[in-house]
């Protein structure tokens, strides 16, 4: 294993990329989605007055991460309420998007939420965010293995998911995807 490890990991990353509709070079392994999303959140150059937009359905550890980082950088963390039961895709999109202002720099949203198990319609939000120049960061911790996922088509800037949940991979098997244009 010591001699073959680098090549085995390259092959595994290539296979994972094929499964996810992503280039292997756009993926890195992390121990879990929370770690991957913290890497991204802590690498951003948040400035005073910037806004990070999210929902009231986010995983607690990441909710706390964003609160901490926004406090540290004098930015604002905005949690838009999304009412349940959800009646339509448009309802969710408008509930979230109504929180966008000229200061919104980041959209952080779960694909399948941890506390409520709702699959959010993230594609139209990602499209709108791209058009508005807003960075999209997706918590996909519960997505891989639950629904089909093509990261190239989805177009999120960053996406992290746990392979150890629904793919039944060993604990500590997760990935972080970063779109080439955002890897800097």
PDB file of N, CA and C in Angstrom, residues 39-93:
ATOM      1  N   UNK A  39     -12.915  24.831   4.956  1.00  0.00           N
ATOM      2  CA  UNK A  39     -11.751  25.223   4.158  1.00  0.00           C
ATOM      3  C   UNK A  39     -12.130  26.379   3.235  1.00  0.00           C
ATOM      4  N   UNK A  40     -13.267  26.242   2.582  1.00  0.00           N
ATOM      5  CA  UNK A  40     -13.723  27.282   1.656  1.00  0.00           C
ATOM      6  C   UNK A  40     -14.082  28.552   2.420  1.00  0.00           C
ATOM      7  N   UNK A  41     -14.917  28.418   3.433  1.00  0.00           N
ATOM      8  CA  UNK A  41     -15.391  29.596   4.175  1.00  0.00           C
ATOM      9  C   UNK A  41     -14.230  30.394   4.747  1.00  0.00           C
ATOM     10  N   UNK A  42     -13.239  29.705   5.280  1.00  0.00           N
ATOM     11  CA  UNK A  42     -12.120  30.388   5.914  1.00  0.00           C
ATOM     12  C   UNK A  42     -11.103  30.923   4.906  1.00  0.00           C
ATOM     13  N   UNK A  43     -11.227  30.516   3.646  1.00  0.00           N
ATOM     14  CA  UNK A  43     -10.315  31.027   2.624  1.00  0.00           C
ATOM     15  C   UNK A  43     -10.850  32.291   1.955  1.00  0.00           C
ATOM     16  N   UNK A  44     -12.103  32.618   2.197  1.00  0.00           N
ATOM     17  CA  UNK A  44     -12.691  33.800   1.568  1.00  0.00           C
ATOM     18  C   UNK A  44     -12.163  35.066   2.207  1.00  0.00           C
ATOM     19  N   UNK A  45     -12.065  36.091   1.409  1.00  0.00           N
ATOM     20  CA  UNK A  45     -11.629  37.397   1.890  1.00  0.00           C
ATOM     21  C   UNK A  45     -12.867  38.240   2.197  1.00  0.00           C
ATOM     22  N   UNK A  46     -13.576  37.858   3.271  1.00  0.00           N
ATOM     23  CA  UNK A  46     -14.763  38.623   3.660  1.00  0.00           C
ATOM     24  C   UNK A  46     -14.326  39.980   4.191  1.00  0.00           C
ATOM     25  N   UNK A  47     -15.090  40.995   3.831  1.00  0.00           N
ATOM     26  CA  UNK A  47     -14.768  42.366   4.247  1.00  0.00           C
ATOM     27  C   UNK A  47     -15.941  42.978   4.994  1.00  0.00           C
ATOM     28  N   UNK A  48     -15.687  44.020   5.748  1.00  0.00           N
ATOM     29  CA  UNK A  48     -16.784  44.674   6.462  1.00  0.00           C
ATOM     30  C   UNK A  48     -17.921  45.044   5.505  1.00  0.00           C
ATOM     31  N   UNK A  49     -19.124  44.697   5.916  1.00  0.00           N
ATOM     32  CA  UNK A  49     -20.302  45.000   5.120  1.00  0.00           C
ATOM     33  C   UNK A  49     -20.713  43.908   4.150  1.00  0.00           C
ATOM     34  N   UNK A  50     -19.805  42.944   3.856  1.00  0.00           N
ATOM     35  CA  UNK A  50     -20.184  41.827   2.987  1.00  0.00           C
ATOM     36  C   UNK A  50     -21.305  41.040   3.645  1.00  0.00           C
ATOM     37  N   UNK A  51     -22.099  40.370   2.820  1.00  0.00           N
ATOM     38  CA  UNK A  51     -23.183  39.541   3.333  1.00  0.00           C
ATOM     39  C   UNK A  51     -23.055  38.115   2.816  1.00  0.00           C
ATOM     40  N   UNK A  52     -23.323  37.174   3.716  1.00  0.00           N
ATOM     41  CA  UNK A  52     -23.391  35.754   3.388  1.00  0.00           C
ATOM     42  C   UNK A  52     -24.854  35.368   3.571  1.00  0.00           C
ATOM     43  N   UNK A  53     -25.478  34.907   2.499  1.00  0.00           N
ATOM     44  CA  UNK A  53     -26.898  34.555   2.511  1.00  0.00           C
ATOM     45  C   UNK A  53     -27.052  33.050   2.643  1.00  0.00           C
ATOM     46  N   UNK A  54     -27.975  32.641   3.518  1.00  0.00           N
ATOM     47  CA  UNK A  54     -28.221  31.234   3.758  1.00  0.00           C
ATOM     48  C   UNK A  54     -29.696  31.032   4.109  1.00  0.00           C
ATOM     49  N   UNK A  55     -30.021  29.875   4.664  1.00  0.00           N
ATOM     50  CA  UNK A  55     -31.396  29.587   5.067  1.00  0.00           C
ATOM     51  C   UNK A  55     -31.432  29.173   6.532  1.00  0.00           C
ATOM     52  N   UNK A  56     -32.640  28.998   7.033  1.00  0.00           N
ATOM     53  CA  UNK A  56     -32.806  28.534   8.406  1.00  0.00           C
ATOM     54  C   UNK A  56     -32.874  27.004   8.484  1.00  0.00           C
ATOM     55  N   UNK A  57     -32.361  26.323   7.459  1.00  0.00           N
ATOM     56  CA  UNK A  57     -32.343  24.854   7.422  1.00  0.00           C
ATOM     57  C   UNK A  57     -30.920  24.299   7.401  1.00  0.00           C
ATOM     58  N   UNK A  58     -29.935  25.095   7.752  1.00  0.00           N
ATOM     59  CA  UNK A  58     -28.543  24.666   7.611  1.00  0.00           C
ATOM     60  C   UNK A  58     -28.050  23.872   8.816  1.00  0.00           C
ATOM     61  N   UNK A  59     -27.035  23.068   8.560  1.00  0.00           N
ATOM     62  CA  UNK A  59     -26.398  22.240   9.583  1.00  0.00           C
ATOM     63  C   UNK A  59     -25.769  23.135  10.643  1.00  0.00           C
ATOM     64  N   UNK A  60     -25.992  22.808  11.900  1.00  0.00           N
ATOM     65  CA  UNK A  60     -25.566  23.657  13.011  1.00  0.00           C
ATOM     66  C   UNK A  60     -24.100  24.038  13.021  1.00  0.00           C
ATOM     67  N   UNK A  61     -23.209  23.096  12.747  1.00  0.00           N
ATOM     68  CA  UNK A  61     -21.775  23.402  12.779  1.00  0.00           C
ATOM     69  C   UNK A  61     -21.416  24.451  11.730  1.00  0.00           C
ATOM     70  N   UNK A  62     -22.036  24.386  10.571  1.00  0.00           N
ATOM     71  CA  UNK A  62     -21.725  25.355   9.521  1.00  0.00           C
ATOM     72  C   UNK A  62     -22.429  26.676   9.764  1.00  0.00           C
ATOM     73  N   UNK A  63     -23.602  26.623  10.325  1.00  0.00           N
ATOM     74  CA  UNK A  63     -24.287  27.836  10.740  1.00  0.00           C
ATOM     75  C   UNK A  63     -23.391  28.606  11.714  1.00  0.00           C
ATOM     76  N   UNK A  64     -22.809  27.904  12.670  1.00  0.00           N
ATOM     77  CA  UNK A  64     -21.907  28.542  13.642  1.00  0.00           C
ATOM     78  C   UNK A  64     -20.619  29.040  12.981  1.00  0.00           C
ATOM     79  N   UNK A  65     -20.106  28.286  12.010  1.00  0.00           N
ATOM     80  CA  UNK A  65     -18.907  28.730  11.284  1.00  0.00           C
ATOM     81  C   UNK A  65     -19.159  30.071  10.617  1.00  0.00           C
ATOM     82  N   UNK A  66     -20.272  30.189   9.905  1.00  0.00           N
ATOM     83  CA  UNK A  66     -20.571  31.441   9.208  1.00  0.00           C
ATOM     84  C   UNK A  66     -20.814  32.587  10.176  1.00  0.00           C
ATOM     85  N   UNK A  67     -21.485  32.312  11.288  1.00  0.00           N
ATOM     86  CA  UNK A  67     -21.697  33.363  12.293  1.00  0.00           C
ATOM     87  C   UNK A  67     -20.351  33.870  12.826  1.00  0.00           C
ATOM     88  N   UNK A  68     -19.472  32.933  13.145  1.00  0.00           N
ATOM     89  CA  UNK A  68     -18.151  33.272  13.667  1.00  0.00           C
ATOM     90  C   UNK A  68     -17.360  34.102  12.657  1.00  0.00           C
ATOM     91  N   UNK A  69     -17.297  33.620  11.420  1.00  0.00           N
ATOM     92  CA  UNK A  69     -16.505  34.314  10.399  1.00  0.00           C
ATOM     93  C   UNK A  69     -17.076  35.693  10.083  1.00  0.00           C
ATOM     94  N   UNK A  70     -18.374  35.796  10.026  1.00  0.00           N
ATOM     95  CA  UNK A  70     -18.976  37.105   9.741  1.00  0.00           C
ATOM     96  C   UNK A  70     -18.724  38.079  10.891  1.00  0.00           C
ATOM     97  N   UNK A  71     -18.818  37.602  12.118  1.00  0.00           N
ATOM     98  CA  UNK A  71     -18.497  38.465  13.265  1.00  0.00           C
ATOM     99  C   UNK A  71     -17.040  38.909  13.202  1.00  0.00           C
ATOM    100  N   UNK A  72     -16.155  37.975  12.912  1.00  0.00           N
ATOM    101  CA  UNK A  72     -14.713  38.251  12.854  1.00  0.00           C
ATOM    102  C   UNK A  72     -14.372  39.296  11.796  1.00  0.00           C
ATOM    103  N   UNK A  73     -15.080  39.271  10.671  1.00  0.00           N
ATOM    104  CA  UNK A  73     -14.756  40.162   9.544  1.00  0.00           C
ATOM    105  C   UNK A  73     -15.734  41.324   9.418  1.00  0.00           C
ATOM    106  N   UNK A  74     -16.593  41.492  10.412  1.00  0.00           N
ATOM    107  CA  UNK A  74     -17.601  42.550  10.404  1.00  0.00           C
ATOM    108  C   UNK A  74     -18.494  42.453   9.164  1.00  0.00           C
ATOM    109  N   UNK A  75     -18.789  41.217   8.792  1.00  0.00           N
ATOM    110  CA  UNK A  75     -19.721  40.944   7.701  1.00  0.00           C
ATOM    111  C   UNK A  75     -21.058  40.544   8.320  1.00  0.00           C
ATOM    112  N   UNK A  76     -22.044  40.284   7.497  1.00  0.00           N
ATOM    113  CA  UNK A  76     -23.377  39.966   7.997  1.00  0.00           C
ATOM    114  C   UNK A  76     -23.796  38.592   7.485  1.00  0.00           C
ATOM    115  N   UNK A  77     -24.289  37.765   8.395  1.00  0.00           N
ATOM    116  CA  UNK A  77     -24.802  36.440   8.045  1.00  0.00           C
ATOM    117  C   UNK A  77     -26.325  36.518   8.056  1.00  0.00           C
ATOM    118  N   UNK A  78     -26.935  36.261   6.912  1.00  0.00           N
ATOM    119  CA  UNK A  78     -28.383  36.382   6.765  1.00  0.00           C
ATOM    120  C   UNK A  78     -28.973  34.995   6.536  1.00  0.00           C
ATOM    121  N   UNK A  79     -29.883  34.602   7.425  1.00  0.00           N
ATOM    122  CA  UNK A  79     -30.562  33.310   7.326  1.00  0.00           C
ATOM    123  C   UNK A  79     -32.010  33.560   6.905  1.00  0.00           C
ATOM    124  N   UNK A  80     -32.316  33.240   5.669  1.00  0.00           N
ATOM    125  CA  UNK A  80     -33.680  33.422   5.164  1.00  0.00           C
ATOM    126  C   UNK A  80     -34.545  32.247   5.594  1.00  0.00           C
ATOM    127  N   UNK A  81     -35.740  32.514   6.108  1.00  0.00           N
ATOM    128  CA  UNK A  81     -36.642  31.415   6.465  1.00  0.00           C
ATOM    129  C   UNK A  81     -37.238  30.768   5.214  1.00  0.00           C
ATOM    130  N   UNK A  82     -37.280  29.455   5.216  1.00  0.00           N
ATOM    131  CA  UNK A  82     -37.952  28.695   4.167  1.00  0.00           C
ATOM    132  C   UNK A  82     -39.027  27.878   4.880  1.00  0.00           C
ATOM    133  N   UNK A  83     -40.272  28.234   4.621  1.00  0.00           N
ATOM    134  CA  UNK A  83     -41.400  27.596   5.305  1.00  0.00           C
ATOM    135  C   UNK A  83     -41.649  26.189   4.783  1.00  0.00           C
ATOM    136  N   UNK A  84     -42.109  25.336   5.687  1.00  0.00           N
ATOM    137  CA  UNK A  84     -42.526  23.986   5.310  1.00  0.00           C
ATOM    138  C   UNK A  84     -43.996  23.832   5.672  1.00  0.00           C
ATOM    139  N   UNK A  85     -44.767  23.096   4.933  1.00  0.00           N
ATOM    140  CA  UNK A  85     -44.342  22.327   3.764  1.00  0.00           C
ATOM    141  C   UNK A  85     -44.076  23.237   2.575  1.00  0.00           C
ATOM    142  N   UNK A  86     -43.204  22.774   1.712  1.00  0.00           N
ATOM    143  CA  UNK A  86     -42.857  23.535   0.517  1.00  0.00           C
ATOM    144  C   UNK A  86     -43.885  23.211  -0.566  1.00  0.00           C
ATOM    145  N   UNK A  87     -44.420  24.257  -1.150  1.00  0.00           N
ATOM    146  CA  UNK A  87     -45.459  24.097  -2.175  1.00  0.00           C
ATOM    147  C   UNK A  87     -44.885  24.063  -3.590  1.00  0.00           C
ATOM    148  N   UNK A  88     -43.753  24.777  -3.809  1.00  0.00           N
ATOM    149  CA  UNK A  88     -43.203  24.833  -5.167  1.00  0.00           C
ATOM    150  C   UNK A  88     -41.728  25.214  -5.140  1.00  0.00           C
ATOM    151  N   UNK A  89     -41.068  24.924  -6.242  1.00  0.00           N
ATOM    152  CA  UNK A  89     -39.671  25.321  -6.415  1.00  0.00           C
ATOM    153  C   UNK A  89     -39.562  26.835  -6.347  1.00  0.00           C
ATOM    154  N   UNK A  90     -40.460  27.520  -7.051  1.00  0.00           N
ATOM    155  CA  UNK A  90     -40.419  28.987  -7.076  1.00  0.00           C
ATOM    156  C   UNK A  90     -40.526  29.588  -5.682  1.00  0.00           C
ATOM    157  N   UNK A  91     -41.325  28.957  -4.831  1.00  0.00           N
ATOM    158  CA  UNK A  91     -41.483  29.432  -3.457  1.00  0.00           C
ATOM    159  C   UNK A  91     -40.136  29.437  -2.727  1.00  0.00           C
ATOM    160  N   UNK A  92     -39.381  28.367  -2.871  1.00  0.00           N
ATOM    161  CA  UNK A  92     -38.080  28.264  -2.210  1.00  0.00           C
ATOM    162  C   UNK A  92     -37.099  29.262  -2.816  1.00  0.00           C
ATOM    163  N   UNK A  93     -37.039  29.304  -4.132  1.00  0.00           N
ATOM    164  CA  UNK A  93     -36.116  30.207  -4.813  1.00  0.00           C
ATOM    165  C   UNK A  93     -36.385  31.652  -4.397  1.00  0.00           C
TER     166      UNK A  93
END
